[in-house]
Tab-separated table of N, CA and C in Angstrom:
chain	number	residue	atom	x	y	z
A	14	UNK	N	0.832	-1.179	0.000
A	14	UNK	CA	0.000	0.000	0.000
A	14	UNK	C	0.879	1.246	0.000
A	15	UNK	N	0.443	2.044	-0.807
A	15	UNK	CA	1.311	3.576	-0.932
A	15	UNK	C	1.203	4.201	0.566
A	16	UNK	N	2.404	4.457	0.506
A	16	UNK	CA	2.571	5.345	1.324
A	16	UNK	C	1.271	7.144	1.682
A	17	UNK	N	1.612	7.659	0.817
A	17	UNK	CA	0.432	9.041	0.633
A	17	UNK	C	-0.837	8.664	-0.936
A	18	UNK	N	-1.499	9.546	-0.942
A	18	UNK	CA	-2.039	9.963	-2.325
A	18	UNK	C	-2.608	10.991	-2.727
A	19	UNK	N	-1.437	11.348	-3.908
A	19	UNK	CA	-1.892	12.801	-4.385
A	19	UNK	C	-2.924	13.089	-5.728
A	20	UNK	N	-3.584	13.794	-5.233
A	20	UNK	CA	-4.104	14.586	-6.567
A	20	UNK	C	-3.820	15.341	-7.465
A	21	UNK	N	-3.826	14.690	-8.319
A	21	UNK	CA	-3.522	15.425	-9.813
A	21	UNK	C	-4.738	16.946	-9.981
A	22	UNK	N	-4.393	17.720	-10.428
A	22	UNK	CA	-5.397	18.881	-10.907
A	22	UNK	C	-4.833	19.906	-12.081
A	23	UNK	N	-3.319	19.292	-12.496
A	23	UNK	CA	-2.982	20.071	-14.081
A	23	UNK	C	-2.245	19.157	-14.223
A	24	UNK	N	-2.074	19.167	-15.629
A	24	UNK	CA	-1.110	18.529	-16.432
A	24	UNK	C	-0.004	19.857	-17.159
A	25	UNK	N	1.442	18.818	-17.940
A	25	UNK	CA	1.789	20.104	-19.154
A	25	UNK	C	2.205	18.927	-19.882
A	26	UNK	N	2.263	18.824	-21.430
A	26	UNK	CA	2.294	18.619	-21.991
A	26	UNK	C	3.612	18.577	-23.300
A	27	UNK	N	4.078	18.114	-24.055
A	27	UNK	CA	5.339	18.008	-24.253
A	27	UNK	C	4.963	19.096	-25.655
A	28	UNK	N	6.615	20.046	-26.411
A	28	UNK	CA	6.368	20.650	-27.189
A	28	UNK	C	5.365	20.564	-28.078
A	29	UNK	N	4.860	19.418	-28.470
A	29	UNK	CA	4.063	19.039	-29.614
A	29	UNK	C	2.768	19.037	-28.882
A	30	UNK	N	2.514	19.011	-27.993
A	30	UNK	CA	1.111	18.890	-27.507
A	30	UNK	C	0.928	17.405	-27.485
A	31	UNK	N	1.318	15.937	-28.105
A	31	UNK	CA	1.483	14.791	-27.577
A	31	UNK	C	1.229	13.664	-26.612
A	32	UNK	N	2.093	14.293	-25.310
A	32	UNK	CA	2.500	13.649	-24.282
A	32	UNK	C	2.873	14.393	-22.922
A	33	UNK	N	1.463	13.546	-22.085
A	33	UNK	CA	1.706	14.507	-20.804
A	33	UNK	C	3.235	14.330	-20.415
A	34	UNK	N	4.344	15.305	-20.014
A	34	UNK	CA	5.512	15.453	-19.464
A	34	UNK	C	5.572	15.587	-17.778
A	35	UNK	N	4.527	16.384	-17.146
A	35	UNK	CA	4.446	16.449	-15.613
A	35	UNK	C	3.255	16.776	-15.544
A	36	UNK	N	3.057	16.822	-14.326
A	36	UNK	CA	1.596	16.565	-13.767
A	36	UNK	C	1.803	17.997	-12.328
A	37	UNK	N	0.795	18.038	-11.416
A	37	UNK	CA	0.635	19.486	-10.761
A	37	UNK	C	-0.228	19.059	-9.840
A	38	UNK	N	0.004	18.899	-8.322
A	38	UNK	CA	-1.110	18.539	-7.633
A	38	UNK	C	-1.767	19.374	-7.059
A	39	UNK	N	-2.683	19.015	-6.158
A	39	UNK	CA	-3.371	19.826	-5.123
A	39	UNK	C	-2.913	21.182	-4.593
A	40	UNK	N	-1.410	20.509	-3.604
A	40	UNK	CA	-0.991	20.885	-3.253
A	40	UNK	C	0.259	21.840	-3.436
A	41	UNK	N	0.088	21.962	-5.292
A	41	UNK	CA	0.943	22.821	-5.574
A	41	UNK	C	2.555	22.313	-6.432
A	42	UNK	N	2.645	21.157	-5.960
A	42	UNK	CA	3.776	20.435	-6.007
A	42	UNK	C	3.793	19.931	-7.569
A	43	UNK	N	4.780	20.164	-8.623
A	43	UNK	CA	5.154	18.862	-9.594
A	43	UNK	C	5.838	17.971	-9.838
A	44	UNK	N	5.458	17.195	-10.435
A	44	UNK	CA	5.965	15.364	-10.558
A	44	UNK	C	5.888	15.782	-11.919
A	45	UNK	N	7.326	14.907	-12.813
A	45	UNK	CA	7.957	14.749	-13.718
A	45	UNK	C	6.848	13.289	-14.110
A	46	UNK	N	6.611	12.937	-15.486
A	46	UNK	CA	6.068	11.711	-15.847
A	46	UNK	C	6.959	10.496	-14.772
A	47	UNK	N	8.439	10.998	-15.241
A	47	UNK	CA	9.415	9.478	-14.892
A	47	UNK	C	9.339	9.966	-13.226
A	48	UNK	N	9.268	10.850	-12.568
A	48	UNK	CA	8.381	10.521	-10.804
A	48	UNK	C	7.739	10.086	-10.563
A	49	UNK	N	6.615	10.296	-11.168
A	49	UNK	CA	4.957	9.882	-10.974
A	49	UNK	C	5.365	8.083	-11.268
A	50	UNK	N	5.887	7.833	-12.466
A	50	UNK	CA	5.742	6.183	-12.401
A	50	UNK	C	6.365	5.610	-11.449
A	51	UNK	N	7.916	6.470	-11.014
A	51	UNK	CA	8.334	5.573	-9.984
A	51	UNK	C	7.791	5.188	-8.847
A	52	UNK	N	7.089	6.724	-8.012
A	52	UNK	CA	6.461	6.887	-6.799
A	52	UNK	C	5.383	5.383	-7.070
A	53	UNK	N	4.938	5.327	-8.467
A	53	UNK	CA	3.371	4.243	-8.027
A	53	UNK	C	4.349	3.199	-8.420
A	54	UNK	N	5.199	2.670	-9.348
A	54	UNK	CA	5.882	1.511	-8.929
A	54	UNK	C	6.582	1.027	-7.841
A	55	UNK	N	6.887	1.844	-7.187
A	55	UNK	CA	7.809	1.670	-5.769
A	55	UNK	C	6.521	1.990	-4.270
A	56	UNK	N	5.422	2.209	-4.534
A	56	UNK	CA	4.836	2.169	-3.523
A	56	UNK	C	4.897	3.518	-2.839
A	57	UNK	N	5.304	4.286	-2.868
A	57	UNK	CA	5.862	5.596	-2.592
A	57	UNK	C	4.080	6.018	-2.277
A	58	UNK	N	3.637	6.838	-3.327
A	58	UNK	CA	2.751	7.496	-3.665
A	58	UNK	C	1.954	6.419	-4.679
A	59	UNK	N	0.075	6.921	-4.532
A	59	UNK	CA	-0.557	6.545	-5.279
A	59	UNK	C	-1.090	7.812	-5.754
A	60	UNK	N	-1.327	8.100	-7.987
A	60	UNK	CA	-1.733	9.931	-7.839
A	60	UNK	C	-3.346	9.442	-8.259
A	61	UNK	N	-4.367	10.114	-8.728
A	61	UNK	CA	-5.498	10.176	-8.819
A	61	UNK	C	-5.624	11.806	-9.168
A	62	UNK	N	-6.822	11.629	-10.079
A	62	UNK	CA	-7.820	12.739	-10.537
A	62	UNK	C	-9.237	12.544	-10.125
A	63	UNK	N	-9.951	13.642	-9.730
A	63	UNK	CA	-11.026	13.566	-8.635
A	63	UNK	C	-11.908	14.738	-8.979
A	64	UNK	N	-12.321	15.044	-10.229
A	64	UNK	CA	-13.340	16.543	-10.567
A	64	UNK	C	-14.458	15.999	-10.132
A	65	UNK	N	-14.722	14.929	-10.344
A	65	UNK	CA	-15.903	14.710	-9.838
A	65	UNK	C	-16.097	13.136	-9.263
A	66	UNK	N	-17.064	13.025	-8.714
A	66	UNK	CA	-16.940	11.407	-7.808
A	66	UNK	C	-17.518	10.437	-8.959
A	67	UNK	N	-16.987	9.506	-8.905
A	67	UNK	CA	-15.264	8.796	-7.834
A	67	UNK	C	-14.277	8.981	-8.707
A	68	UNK	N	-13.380	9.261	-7.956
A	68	UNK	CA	-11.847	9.293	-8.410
A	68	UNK	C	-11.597	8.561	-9.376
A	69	UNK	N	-10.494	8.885	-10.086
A	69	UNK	CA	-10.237	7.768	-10.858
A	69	UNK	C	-8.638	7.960	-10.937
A	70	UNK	N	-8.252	6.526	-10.694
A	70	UNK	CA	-6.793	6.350	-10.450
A	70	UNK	C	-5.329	6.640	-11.643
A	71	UNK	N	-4.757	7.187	-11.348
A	71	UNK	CA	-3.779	7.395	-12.250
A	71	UNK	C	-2.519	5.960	-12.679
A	72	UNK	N	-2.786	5.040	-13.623
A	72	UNK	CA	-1.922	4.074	-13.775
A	72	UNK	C	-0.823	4.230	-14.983
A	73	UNK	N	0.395	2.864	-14.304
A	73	UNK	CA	1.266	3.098	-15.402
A	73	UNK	C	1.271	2.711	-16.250
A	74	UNK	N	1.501	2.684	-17.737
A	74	UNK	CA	1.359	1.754	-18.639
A	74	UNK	C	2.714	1.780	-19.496
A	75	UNK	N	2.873	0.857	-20.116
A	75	UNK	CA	4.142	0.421	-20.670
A	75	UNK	C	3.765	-0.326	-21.868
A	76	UNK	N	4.675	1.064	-23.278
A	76	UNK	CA	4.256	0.363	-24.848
A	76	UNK	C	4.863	-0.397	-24.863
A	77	UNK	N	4.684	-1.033	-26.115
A	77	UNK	CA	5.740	-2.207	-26.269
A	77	UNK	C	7.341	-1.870	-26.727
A	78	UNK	N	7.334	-1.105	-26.741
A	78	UNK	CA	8.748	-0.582	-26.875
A	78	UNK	C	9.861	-0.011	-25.395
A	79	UNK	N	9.065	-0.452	-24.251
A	79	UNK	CA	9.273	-0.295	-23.068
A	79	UNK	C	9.252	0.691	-22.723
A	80	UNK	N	8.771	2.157	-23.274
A	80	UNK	CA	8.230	3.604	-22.776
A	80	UNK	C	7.326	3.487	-21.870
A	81	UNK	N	7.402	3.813	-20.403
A	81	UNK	CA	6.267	4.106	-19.865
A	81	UNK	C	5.892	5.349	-19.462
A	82	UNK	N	4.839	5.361	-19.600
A	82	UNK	CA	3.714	6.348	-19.404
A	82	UNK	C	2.481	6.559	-18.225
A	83	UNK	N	1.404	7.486	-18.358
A	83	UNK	CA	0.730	7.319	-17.205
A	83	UNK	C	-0.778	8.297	-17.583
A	84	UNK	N	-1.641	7.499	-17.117
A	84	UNK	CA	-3.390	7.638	-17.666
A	84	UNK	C	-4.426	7.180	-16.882
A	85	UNK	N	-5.362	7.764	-16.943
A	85	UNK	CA	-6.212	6.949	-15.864
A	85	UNK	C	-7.178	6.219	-17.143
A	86	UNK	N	-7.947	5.610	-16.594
A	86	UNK	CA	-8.818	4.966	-17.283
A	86	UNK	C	-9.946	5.399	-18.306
A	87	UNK	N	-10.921	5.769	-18.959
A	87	UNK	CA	-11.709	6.903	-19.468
A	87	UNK	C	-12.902	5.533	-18.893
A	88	UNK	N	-13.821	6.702	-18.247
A	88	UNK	CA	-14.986	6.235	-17.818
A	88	UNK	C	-16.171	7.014	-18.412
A	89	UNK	N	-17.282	7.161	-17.347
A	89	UNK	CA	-18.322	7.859	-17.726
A	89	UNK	C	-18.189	9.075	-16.945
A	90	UNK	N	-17.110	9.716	-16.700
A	90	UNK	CA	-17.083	10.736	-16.007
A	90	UNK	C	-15.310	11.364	-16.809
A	91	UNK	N	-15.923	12.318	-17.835
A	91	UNK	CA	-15.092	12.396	-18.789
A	91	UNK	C	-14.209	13.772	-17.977
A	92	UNK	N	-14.389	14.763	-17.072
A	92	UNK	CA	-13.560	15.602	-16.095
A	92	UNK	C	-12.736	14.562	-15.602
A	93	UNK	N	-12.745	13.909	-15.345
A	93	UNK	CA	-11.419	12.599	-14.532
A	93	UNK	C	-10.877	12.074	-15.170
A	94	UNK	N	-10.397	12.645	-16.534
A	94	UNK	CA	-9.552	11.305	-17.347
A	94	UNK	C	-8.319	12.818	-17.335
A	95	UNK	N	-7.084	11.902	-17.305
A	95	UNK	CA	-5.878	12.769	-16.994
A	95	UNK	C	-6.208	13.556	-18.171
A	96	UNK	N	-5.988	13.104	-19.747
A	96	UNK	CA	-6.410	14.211	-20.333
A	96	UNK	C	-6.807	15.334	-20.797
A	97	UNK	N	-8.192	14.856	-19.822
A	97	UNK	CA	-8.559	16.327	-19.663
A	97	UNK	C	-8.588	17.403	-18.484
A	98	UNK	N	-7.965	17.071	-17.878
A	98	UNK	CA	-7.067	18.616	-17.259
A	98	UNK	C	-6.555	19.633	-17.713
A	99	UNK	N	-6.792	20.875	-16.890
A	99	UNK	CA	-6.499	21.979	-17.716
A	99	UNK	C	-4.978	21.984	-17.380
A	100	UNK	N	-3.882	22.686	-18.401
A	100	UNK	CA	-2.300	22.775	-18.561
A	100	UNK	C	-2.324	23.815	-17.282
A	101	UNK	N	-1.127	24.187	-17.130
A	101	UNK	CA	0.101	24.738	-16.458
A	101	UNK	C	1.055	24.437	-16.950
């Protein structure tokens, strides 16, 4: 079990518009993509997006080219998908 869990509430995005690069929590603080995966692979931290209920968890995923990355799931509650967060 993670240690804390933070909330995501901005993203930024890489020159091209692409690929989220860092993320922006609650509390002000940013996490680099390659933080955010370590913190949830190592147990550290679990992050989450939360506009509206229920949360929805921020996971890692890994292409097949061994890039990993990080997304939450797309549900029926389209404010909670990392995506769509507003930049910083």
């Amino acid at each position: 079990m993670a240690i804390c869990s933070i909330r995501v509430i901005r993203i930024r995005r890489d020159e091209n518009n692409s690929k989220i690069v860092a993320v922006k929590s609650e509390s002000n603080s940013e996490y680099s993509v390659p933080d955010v995966v370590r913190f949830i692979e190592t147990n550290i931290a679990n992050f989450y997006v939360q506009e509206r209920t229920p949360k929805a968890d921020v996971h890692v995923v890994r292409e097949s080219d061994g890039t990993k990355y990080i997304r939450t799931d797309k549900d029926c509650v389209p404010e909670n998908n990392l995506e769509n967060l507003p930049l910083f």
